[in-house]
PDB file of C-alpha atoms and ligand atoms in Angstrom:
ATOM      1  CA  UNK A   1       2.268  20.158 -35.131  1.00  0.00           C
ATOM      2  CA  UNK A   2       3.760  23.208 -33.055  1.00  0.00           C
ATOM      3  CA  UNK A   3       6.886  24.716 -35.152  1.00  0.00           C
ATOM      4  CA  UNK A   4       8.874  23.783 -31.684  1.00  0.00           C
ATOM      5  CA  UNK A   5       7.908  20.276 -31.479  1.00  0.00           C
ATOM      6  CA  UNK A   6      10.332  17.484 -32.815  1.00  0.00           C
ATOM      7  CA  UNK A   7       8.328  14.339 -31.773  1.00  0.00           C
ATOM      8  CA  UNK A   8       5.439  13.556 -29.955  1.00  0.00           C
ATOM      9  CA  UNK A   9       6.503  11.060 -27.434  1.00  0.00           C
ATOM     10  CA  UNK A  10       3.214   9.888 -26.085  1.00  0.00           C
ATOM     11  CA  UNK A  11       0.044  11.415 -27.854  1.00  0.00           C
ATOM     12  CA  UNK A  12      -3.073  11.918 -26.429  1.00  0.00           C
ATOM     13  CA  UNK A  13      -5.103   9.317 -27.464  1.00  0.00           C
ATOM     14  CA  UNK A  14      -2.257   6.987 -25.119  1.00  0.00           C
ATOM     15  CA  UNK A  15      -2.288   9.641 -22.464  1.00  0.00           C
ATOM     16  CA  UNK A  16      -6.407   8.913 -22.292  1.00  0.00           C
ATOM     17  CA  UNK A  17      -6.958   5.618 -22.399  1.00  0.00           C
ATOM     18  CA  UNK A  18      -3.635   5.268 -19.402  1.00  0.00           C
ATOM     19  CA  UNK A  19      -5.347   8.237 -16.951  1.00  0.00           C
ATOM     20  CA  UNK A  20      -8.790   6.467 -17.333  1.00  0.00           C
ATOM     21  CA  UNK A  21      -6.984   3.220 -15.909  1.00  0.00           C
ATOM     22  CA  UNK A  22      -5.170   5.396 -13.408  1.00  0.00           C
ATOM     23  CA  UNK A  23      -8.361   7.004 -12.328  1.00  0.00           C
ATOM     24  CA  UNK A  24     -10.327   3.493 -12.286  1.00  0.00           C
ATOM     25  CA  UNK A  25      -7.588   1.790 -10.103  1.00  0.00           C
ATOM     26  CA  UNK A  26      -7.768   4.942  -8.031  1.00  0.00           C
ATOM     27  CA  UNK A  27     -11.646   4.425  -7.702  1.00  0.00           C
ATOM     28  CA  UNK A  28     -10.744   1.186  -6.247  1.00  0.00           C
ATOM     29  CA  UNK A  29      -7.825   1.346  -3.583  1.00  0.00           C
ATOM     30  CA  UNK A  30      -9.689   4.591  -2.086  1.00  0.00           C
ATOM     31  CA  UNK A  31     -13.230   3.148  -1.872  1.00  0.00           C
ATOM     32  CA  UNK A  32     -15.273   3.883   0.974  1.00  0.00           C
ATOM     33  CA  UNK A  33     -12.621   6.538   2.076  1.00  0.00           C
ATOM     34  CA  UNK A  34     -12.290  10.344   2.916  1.00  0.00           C
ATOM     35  CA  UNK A  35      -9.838  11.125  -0.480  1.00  0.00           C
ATOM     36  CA  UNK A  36      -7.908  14.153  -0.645  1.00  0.00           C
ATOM     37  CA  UNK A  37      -6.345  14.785  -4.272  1.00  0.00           C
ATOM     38  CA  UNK A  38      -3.394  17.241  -3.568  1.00  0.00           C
ATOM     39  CA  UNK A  39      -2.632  18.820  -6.868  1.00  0.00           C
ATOM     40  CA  UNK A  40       1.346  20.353  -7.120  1.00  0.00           C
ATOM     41  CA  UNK A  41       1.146  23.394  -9.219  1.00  0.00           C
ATOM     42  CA  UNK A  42       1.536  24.406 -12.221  1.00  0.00           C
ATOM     43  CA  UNK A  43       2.622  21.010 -13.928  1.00  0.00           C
ATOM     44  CA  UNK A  44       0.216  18.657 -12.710  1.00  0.00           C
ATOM     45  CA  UNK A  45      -2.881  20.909 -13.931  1.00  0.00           C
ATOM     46  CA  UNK A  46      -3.987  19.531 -16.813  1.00  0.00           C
ATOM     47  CA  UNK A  47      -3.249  15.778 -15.735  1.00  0.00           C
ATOM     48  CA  UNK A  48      -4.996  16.197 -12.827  1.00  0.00           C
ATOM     49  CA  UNK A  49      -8.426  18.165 -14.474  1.00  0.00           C
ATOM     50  CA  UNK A  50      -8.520  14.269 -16.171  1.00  0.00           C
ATOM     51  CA  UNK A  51      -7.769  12.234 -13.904  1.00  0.00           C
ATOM     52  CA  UNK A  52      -9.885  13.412 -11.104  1.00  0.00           C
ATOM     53  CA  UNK A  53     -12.912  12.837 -13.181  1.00  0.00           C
ATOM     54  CA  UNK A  54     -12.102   9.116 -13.987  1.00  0.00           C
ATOM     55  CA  UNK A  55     -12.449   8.836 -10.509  1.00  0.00           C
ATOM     56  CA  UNK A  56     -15.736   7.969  -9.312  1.00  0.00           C
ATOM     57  CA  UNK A  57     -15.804   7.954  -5.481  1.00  0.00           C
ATOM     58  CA  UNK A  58     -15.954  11.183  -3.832  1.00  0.00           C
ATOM     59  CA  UNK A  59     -13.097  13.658  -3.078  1.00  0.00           C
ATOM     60  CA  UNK A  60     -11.871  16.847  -2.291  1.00  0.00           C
ATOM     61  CA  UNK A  61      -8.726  18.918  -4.252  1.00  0.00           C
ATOM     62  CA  UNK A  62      -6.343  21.110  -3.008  1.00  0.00           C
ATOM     63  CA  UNK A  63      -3.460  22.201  -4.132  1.00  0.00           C
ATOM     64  CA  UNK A  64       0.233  23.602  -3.540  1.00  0.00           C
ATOM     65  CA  UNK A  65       2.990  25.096  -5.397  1.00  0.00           C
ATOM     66  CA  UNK A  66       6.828  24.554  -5.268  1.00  0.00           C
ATOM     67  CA  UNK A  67       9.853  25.703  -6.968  1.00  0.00           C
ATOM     68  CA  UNK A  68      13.144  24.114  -6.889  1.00  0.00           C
ATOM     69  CA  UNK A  69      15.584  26.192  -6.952  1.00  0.00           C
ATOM     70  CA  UNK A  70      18.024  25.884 -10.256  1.00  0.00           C
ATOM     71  CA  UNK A  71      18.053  25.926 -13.917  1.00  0.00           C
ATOM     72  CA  UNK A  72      15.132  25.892 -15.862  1.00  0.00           C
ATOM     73  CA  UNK A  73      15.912  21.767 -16.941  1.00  0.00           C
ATOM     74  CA  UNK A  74      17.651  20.581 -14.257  1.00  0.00           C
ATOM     75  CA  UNK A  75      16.490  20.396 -10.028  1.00  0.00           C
ATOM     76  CA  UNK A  76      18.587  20.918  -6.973  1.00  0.00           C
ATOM     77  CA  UNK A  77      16.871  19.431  -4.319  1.00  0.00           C
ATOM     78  CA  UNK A  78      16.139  22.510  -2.151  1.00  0.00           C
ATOM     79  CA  UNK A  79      12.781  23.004  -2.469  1.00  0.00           C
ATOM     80  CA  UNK A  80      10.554  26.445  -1.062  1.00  0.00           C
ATOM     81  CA  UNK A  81       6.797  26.396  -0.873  1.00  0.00           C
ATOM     82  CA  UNK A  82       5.482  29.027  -2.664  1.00  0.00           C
ATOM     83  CA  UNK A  83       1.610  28.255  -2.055  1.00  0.00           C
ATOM     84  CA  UNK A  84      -0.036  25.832   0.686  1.00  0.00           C
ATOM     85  CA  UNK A  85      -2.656  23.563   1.457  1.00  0.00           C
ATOM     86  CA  UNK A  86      -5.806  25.528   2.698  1.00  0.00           C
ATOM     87  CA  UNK A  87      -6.979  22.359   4.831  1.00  0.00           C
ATOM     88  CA  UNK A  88      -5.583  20.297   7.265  1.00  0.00           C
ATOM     89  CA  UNK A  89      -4.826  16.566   6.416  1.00  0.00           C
ATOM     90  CA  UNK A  90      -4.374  14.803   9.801  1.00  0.00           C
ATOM     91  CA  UNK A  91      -8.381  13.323   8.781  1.00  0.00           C
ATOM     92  CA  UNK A  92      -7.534  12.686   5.218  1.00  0.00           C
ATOM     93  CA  UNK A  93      -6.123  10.151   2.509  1.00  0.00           C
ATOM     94  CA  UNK A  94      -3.620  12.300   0.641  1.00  0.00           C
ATOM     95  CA  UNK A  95      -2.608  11.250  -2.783  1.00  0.00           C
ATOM     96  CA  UNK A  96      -0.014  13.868  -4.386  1.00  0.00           C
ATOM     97  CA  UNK A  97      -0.517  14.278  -8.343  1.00  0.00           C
ATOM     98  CA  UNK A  98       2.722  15.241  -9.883  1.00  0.00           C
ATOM     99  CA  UNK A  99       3.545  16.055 -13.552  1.00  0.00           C
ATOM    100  CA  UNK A 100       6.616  14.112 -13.472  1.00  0.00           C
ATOM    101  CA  UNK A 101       9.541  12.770 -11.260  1.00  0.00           C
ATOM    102  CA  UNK A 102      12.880  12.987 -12.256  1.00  0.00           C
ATOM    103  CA  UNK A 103      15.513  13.264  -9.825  1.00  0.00           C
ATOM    104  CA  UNK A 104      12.687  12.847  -6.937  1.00  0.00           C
ATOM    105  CA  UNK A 105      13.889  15.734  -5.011  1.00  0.00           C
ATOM    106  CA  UNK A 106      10.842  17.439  -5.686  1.00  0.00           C
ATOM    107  CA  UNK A 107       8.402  14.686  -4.381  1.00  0.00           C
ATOM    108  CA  UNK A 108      10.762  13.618  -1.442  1.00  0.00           C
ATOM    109  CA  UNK A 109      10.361  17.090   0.057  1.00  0.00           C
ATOM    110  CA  UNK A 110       6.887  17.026  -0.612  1.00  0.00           C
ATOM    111  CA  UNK A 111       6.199  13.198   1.506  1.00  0.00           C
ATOM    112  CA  UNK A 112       8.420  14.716   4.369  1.00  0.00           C
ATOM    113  CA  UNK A 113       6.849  17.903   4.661  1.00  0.00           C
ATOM    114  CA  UNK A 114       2.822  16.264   4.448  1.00  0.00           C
ATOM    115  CA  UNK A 115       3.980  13.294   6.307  1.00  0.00           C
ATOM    116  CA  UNK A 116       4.831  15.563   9.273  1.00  0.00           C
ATOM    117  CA  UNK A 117       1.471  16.655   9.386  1.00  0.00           C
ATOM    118  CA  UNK A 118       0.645  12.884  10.585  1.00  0.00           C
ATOM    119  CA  UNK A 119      -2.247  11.836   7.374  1.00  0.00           C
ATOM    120  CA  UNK A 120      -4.205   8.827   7.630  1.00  0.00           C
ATOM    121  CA  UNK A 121      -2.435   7.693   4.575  1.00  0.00           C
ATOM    122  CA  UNK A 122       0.014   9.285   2.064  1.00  0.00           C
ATOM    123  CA  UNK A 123       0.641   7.887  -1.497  1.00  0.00           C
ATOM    124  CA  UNK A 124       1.557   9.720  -5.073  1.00  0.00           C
ATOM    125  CA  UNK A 125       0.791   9.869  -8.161  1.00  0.00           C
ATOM    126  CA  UNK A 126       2.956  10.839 -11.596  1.00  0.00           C
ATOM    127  CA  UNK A 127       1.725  11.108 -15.009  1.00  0.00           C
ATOM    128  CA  UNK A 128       5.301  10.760 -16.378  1.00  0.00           C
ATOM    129  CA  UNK A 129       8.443   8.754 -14.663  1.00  0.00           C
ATOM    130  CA  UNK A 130      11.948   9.178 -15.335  1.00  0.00           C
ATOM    131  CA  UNK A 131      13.514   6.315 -13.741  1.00  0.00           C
ATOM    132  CA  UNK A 132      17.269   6.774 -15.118  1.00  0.00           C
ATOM    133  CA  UNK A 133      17.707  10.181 -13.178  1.00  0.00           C
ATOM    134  CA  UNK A 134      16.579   9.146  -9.598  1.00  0.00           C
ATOM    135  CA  UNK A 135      18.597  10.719  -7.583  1.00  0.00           C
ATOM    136  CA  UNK A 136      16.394   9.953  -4.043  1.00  0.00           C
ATOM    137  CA  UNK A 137      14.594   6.496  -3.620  1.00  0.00           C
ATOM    138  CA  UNK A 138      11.039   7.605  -3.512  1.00  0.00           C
ATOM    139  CA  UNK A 139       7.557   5.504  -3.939  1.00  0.00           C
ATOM    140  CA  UNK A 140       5.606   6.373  -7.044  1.00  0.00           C
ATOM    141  CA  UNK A 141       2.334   4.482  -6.314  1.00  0.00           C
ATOM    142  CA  UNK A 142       0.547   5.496  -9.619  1.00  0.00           C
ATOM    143  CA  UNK A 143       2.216   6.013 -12.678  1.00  0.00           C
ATOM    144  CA  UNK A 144       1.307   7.099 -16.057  1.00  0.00           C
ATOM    145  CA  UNK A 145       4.161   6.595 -18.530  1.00  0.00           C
ATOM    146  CA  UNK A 146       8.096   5.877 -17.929  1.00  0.00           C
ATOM    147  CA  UNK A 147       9.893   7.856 -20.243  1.00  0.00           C
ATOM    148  CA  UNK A 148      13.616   7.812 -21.273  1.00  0.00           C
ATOM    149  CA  UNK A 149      16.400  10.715 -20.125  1.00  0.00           C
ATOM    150  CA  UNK A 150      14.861  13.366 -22.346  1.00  0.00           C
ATOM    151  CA  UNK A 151      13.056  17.171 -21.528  1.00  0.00           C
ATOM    152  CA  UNK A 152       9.428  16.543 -22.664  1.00  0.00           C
ATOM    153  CA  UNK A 153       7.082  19.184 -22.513  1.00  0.00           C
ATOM    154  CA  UNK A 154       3.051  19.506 -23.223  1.00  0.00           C
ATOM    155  CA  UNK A 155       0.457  18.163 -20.908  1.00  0.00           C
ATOM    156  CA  UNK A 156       0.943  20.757 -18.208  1.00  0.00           C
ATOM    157  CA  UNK A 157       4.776  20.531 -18.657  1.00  0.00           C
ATOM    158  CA  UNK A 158       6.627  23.523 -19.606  1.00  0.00           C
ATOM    159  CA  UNK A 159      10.113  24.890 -20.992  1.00  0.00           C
ATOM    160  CA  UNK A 160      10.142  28.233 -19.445  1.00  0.00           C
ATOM    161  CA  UNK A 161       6.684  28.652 -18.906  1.00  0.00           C
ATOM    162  CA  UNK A 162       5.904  28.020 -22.509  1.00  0.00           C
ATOM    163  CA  UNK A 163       4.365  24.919 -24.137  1.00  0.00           C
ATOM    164  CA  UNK A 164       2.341  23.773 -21.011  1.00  0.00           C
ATOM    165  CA  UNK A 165      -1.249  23.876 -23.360  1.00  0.00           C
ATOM    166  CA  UNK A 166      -0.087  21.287 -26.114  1.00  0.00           C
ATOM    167  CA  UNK A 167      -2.138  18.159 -25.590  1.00  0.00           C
ATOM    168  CA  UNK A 168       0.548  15.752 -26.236  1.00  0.00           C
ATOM    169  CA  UNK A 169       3.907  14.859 -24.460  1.00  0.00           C
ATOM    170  CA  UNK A 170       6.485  16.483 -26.696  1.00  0.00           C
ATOM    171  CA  UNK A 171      10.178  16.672 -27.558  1.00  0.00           C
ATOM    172  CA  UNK A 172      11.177  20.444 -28.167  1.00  0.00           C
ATOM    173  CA  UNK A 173      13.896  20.830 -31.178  1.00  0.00           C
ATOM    174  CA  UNK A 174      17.512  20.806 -29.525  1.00  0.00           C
ATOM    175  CA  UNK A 175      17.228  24.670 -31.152  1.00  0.00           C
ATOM    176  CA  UNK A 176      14.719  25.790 -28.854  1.00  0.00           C
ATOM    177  CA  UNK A 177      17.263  25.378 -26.204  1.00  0.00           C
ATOM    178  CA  UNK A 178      19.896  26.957 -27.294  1.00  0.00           C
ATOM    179  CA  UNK A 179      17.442  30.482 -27.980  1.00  0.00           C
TER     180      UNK A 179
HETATM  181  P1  IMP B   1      12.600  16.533  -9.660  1.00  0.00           P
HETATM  182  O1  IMP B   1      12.594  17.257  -8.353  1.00  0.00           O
HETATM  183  O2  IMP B   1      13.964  16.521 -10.288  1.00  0.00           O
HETATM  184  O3  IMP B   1      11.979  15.165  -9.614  1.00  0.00           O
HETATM  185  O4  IMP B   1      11.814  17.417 -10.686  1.00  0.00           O
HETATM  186  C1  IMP B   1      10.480  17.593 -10.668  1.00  0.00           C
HETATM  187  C2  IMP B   1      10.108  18.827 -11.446  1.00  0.00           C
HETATM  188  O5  IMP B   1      11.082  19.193 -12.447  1.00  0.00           O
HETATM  189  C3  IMP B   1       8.837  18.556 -12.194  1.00  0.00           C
HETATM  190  O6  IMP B   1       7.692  18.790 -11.401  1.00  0.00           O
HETATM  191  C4  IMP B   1       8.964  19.491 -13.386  1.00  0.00           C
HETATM  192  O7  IMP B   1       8.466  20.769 -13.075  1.00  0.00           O
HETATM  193  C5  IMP B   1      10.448  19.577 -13.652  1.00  0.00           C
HETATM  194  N1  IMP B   1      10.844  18.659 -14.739  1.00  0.00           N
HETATM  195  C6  IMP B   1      11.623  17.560 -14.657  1.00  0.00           C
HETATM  196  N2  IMP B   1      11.767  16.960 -15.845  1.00  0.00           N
HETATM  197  C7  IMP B   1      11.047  17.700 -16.723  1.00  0.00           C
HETATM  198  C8  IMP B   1      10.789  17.570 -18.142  1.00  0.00           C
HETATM  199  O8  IMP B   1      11.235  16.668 -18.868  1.00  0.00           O
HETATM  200  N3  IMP B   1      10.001  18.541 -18.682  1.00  0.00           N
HETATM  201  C9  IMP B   1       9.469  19.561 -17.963  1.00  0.00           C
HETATM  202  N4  IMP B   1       9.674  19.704 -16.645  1.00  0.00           N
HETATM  203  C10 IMP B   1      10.467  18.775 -16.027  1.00  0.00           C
HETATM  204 MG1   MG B   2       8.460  23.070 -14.379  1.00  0.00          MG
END
């Protein structure tokens, strides 16, 4: 295990056998129509190089890229894109694949700003949940994991950039944070 790492909270084998359901349940609900898999950079990376091949109907990815302005562990809710979609929507089912949601600001600005631009449907997805620090009521419509009020990285997630490449959800060392 990493030096960093004090627990793996949900290992990979569990993060497997959870996307495959996500992606076969995805399969399902989008069946017969024109899927758009909006990737949010750079957390969602790795989650979403696995889930979009459990899914077995045809789609097309894009991506975009947001920062929150704030500290590196905490959000606070004013968003700024920092890369867009290259393709209009107003033809498309959008599903959003996010890393995590934790107070929701992030994803709330997200379903305003693609709602505006009028899709035929608009619905997101979350490997990880963190229920107890909602802040915003937002929909999650497919969810990996909750996880209890703790910083996880690993599985796209980082602490300052670092640690996005481990394959399992991790708890850093209280340490790490204090470097
Ligand atoms: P929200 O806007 O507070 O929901 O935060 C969403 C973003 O904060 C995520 O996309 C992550 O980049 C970051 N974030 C929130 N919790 C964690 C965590 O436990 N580990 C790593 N990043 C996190
Ligand atoms: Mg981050």
């Amino acid at each position: 295990m990493h030096q960093d790492i004090e627990q793996v909270l949900v290992s990979r084998e569990q993060i497997k056998t959870r996307v495959k359901e996500l992606g076969a349940a995805i399969s399902r609900d989008y069946a017969g129509k024109d899927l758009l898999v909006v990737g949010i950079l750079k957390g969602a990376i790795i989650f979403l190089a696995d889930l979009v091949r459990e899914i077995t109907i045809p789609l097309t990815l894009d991506f975009m890229a947001v920062s929150s302005y704030g500290s590196s562990t905490t959000s606070s809710g004013a968003v700024r894109i920092l890369k867009d979609l290259e393709v209009p929507v107003e033809d498309k089912h959008v599903l959003i694949v996010e890393d995590i949601v934790d107070t929701g600001l992030t994803l709330k600005y997200l379903l305003e700003n693609l709602r505006a631009r009028q899709p035929l449907s608009l619905r997101t997805c979350t490997i990880l949940d963190k229920p107890e620090r909602r802040m915003v009521d937002v929909e999650v419509d497919y969810r990996g994991f909750c996880i209890p009020d703790c910083f996880v990285v690993g599985y796209g997630l980082d602490y300052a950039q670092q640690y996005r490449h481990l394959p399992d959800i991790c708890v850093l060392k209280p340490e790490v944070y204090r470097r």
